[in-house]
PDB file of C-alpha atoms in Angstrom:
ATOM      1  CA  UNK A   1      -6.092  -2.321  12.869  1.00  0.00           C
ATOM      2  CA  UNK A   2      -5.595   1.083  11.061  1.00  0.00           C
ATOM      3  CA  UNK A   3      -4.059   0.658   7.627  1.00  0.00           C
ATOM      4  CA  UNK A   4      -2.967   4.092   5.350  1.00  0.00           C
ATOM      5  CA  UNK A   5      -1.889   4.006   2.080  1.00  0.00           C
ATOM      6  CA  UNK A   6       0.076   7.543   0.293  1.00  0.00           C
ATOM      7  CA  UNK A   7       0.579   7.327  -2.778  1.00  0.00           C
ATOM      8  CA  UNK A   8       2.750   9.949  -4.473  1.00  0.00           C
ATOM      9  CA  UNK A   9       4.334  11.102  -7.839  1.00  0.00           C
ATOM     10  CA  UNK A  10       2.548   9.814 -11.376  1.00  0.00           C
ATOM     11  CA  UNK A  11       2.443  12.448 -13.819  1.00  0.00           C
ATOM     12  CA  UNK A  12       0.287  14.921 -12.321  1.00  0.00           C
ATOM     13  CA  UNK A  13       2.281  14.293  -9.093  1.00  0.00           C
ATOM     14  CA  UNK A  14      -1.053  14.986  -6.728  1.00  0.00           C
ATOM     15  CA  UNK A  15      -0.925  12.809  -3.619  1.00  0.00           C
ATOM     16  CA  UNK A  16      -3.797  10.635  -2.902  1.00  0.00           C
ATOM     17  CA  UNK A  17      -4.533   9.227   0.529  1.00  0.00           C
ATOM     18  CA  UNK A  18      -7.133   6.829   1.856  1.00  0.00           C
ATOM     19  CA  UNK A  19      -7.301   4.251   4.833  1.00  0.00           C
ATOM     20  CA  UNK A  20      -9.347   1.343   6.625  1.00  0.00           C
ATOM     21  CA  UNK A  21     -10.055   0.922  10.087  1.00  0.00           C
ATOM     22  CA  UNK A  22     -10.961  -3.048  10.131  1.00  0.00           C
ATOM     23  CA  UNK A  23     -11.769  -3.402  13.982  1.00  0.00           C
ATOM     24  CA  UNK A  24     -15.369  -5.225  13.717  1.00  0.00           C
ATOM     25  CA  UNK A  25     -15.164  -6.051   9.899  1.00  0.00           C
ATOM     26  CA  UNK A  26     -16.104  -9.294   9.194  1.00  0.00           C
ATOM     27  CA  UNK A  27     -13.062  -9.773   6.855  1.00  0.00           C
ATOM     28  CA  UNK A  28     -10.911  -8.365   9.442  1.00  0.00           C
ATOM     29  CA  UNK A  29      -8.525 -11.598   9.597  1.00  0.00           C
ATOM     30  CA  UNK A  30      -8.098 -11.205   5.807  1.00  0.00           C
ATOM     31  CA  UNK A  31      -6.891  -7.513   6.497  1.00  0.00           C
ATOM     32  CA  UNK A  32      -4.617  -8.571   8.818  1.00  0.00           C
ATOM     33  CA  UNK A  33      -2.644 -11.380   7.029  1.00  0.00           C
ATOM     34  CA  UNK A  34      -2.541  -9.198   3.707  1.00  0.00           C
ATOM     35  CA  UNK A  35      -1.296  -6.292   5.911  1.00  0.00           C
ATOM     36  CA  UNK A  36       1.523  -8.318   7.620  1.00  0.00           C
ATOM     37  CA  UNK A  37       2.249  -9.673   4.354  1.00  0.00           C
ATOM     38  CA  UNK A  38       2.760  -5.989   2.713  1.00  0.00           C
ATOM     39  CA  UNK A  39       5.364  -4.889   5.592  1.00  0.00           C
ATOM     40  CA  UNK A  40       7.463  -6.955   4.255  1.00  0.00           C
ATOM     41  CA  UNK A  41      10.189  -6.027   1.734  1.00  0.00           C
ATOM     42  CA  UNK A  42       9.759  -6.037  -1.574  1.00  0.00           C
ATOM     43  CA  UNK A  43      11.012  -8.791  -4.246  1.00  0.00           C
ATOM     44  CA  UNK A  44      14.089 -10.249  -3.507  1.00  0.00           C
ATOM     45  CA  UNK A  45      16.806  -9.766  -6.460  1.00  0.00           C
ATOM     46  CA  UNK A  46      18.189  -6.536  -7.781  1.00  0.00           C
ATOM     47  CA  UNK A  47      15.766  -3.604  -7.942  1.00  0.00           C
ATOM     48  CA  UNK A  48      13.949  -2.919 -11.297  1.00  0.00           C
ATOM     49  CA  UNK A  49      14.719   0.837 -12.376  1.00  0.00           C
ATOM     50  CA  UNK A  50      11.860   3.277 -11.210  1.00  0.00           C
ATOM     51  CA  UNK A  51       9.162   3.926 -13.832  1.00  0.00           C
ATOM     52  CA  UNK A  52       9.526   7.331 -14.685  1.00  0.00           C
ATOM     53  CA  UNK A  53       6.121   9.341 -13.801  1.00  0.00           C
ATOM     54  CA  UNK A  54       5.320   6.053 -11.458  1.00  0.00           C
ATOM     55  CA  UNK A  55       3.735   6.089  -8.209  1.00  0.00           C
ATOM     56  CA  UNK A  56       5.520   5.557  -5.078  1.00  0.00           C
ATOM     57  CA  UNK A  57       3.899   4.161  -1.417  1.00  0.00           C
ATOM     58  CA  UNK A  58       3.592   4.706   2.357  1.00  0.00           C
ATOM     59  CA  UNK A  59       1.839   2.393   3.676  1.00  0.00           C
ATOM     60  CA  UNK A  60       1.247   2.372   7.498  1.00  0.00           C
ATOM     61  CA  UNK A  61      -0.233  -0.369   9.970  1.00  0.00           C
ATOM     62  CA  UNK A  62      -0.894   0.435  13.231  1.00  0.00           C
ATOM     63  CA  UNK A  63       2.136   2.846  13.363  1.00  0.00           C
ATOM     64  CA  UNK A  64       4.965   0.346  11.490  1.00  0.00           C
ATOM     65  CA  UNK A  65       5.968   2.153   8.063  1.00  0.00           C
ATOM     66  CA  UNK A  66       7.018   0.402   4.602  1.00  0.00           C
ATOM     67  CA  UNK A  67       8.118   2.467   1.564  1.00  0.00           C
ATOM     68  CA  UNK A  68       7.560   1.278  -1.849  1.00  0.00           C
ATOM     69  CA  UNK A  69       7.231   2.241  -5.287  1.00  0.00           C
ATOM     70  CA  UNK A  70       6.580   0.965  -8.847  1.00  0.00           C
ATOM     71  CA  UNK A  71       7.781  -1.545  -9.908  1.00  0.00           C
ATOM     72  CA  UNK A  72       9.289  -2.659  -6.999  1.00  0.00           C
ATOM     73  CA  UNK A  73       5.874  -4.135  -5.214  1.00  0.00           C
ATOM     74  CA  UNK A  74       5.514  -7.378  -3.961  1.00  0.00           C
ATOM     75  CA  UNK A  75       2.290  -8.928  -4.610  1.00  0.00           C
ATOM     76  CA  UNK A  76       0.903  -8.326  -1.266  1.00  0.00           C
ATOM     77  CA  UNK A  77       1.847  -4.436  -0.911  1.00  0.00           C
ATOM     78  CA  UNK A  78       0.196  -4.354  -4.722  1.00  0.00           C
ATOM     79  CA  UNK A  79      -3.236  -5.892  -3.601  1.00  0.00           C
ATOM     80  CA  UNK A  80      -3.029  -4.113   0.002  1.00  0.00           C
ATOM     81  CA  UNK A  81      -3.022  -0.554  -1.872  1.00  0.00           C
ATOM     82  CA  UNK A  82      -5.516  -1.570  -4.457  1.00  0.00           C
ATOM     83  CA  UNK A  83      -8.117  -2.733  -2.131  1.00  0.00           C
ATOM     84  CA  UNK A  84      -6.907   0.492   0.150  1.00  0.00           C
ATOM     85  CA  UNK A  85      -7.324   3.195  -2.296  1.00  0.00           C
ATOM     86  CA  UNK A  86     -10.702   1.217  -3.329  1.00  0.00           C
ATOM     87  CA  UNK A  87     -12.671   0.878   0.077  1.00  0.00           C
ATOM     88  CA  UNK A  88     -10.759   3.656   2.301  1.00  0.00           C
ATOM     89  CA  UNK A  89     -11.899   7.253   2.901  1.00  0.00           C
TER      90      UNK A  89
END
């Protein structure tokens, strides 16, 4: 499974790339179930106003696309991009 993260805007407003390839990884499973769990949509309730100078989100698996942005992330989609932006290249 091939998971990208972009992350745009912030105050310098440089975009910042980075993904994981977890075929073979021992914690591939883990991927996986925070992955699915991140393509989900965000909170349910009304939308909290965008953070001005926040970061917004692609993130990709295997070809299915969720936008996000700050601070509109679910818990999932919040750990997935931490731990993508961490370990990816």
């Amino acid at each position: 499974m091939r998971i990208q993260v972009v992350r745009t805007g912030g105050f310098a407003g440089i975009e910042r790339r980075a993904e994981v390839d977890t075929s073979g990884r021992p914690d591939e499973a883990e991927w996986q179930a925070l992955a699915q769990l991140a393509l989900r949509p965000g909170p349910p309730g009304p939308p909290a106003d965008r953070v001005r100078d926040g970061f917004s989100y692609r993130i990709t698996v295997d070809g299915r696309t969720v936008a996000c942005q700050e601070p509109n992330l679910s818990e999932a989609q919040r750990s997935l991009i931490s731990r993508i932006l961490k370990e990816g290249a």
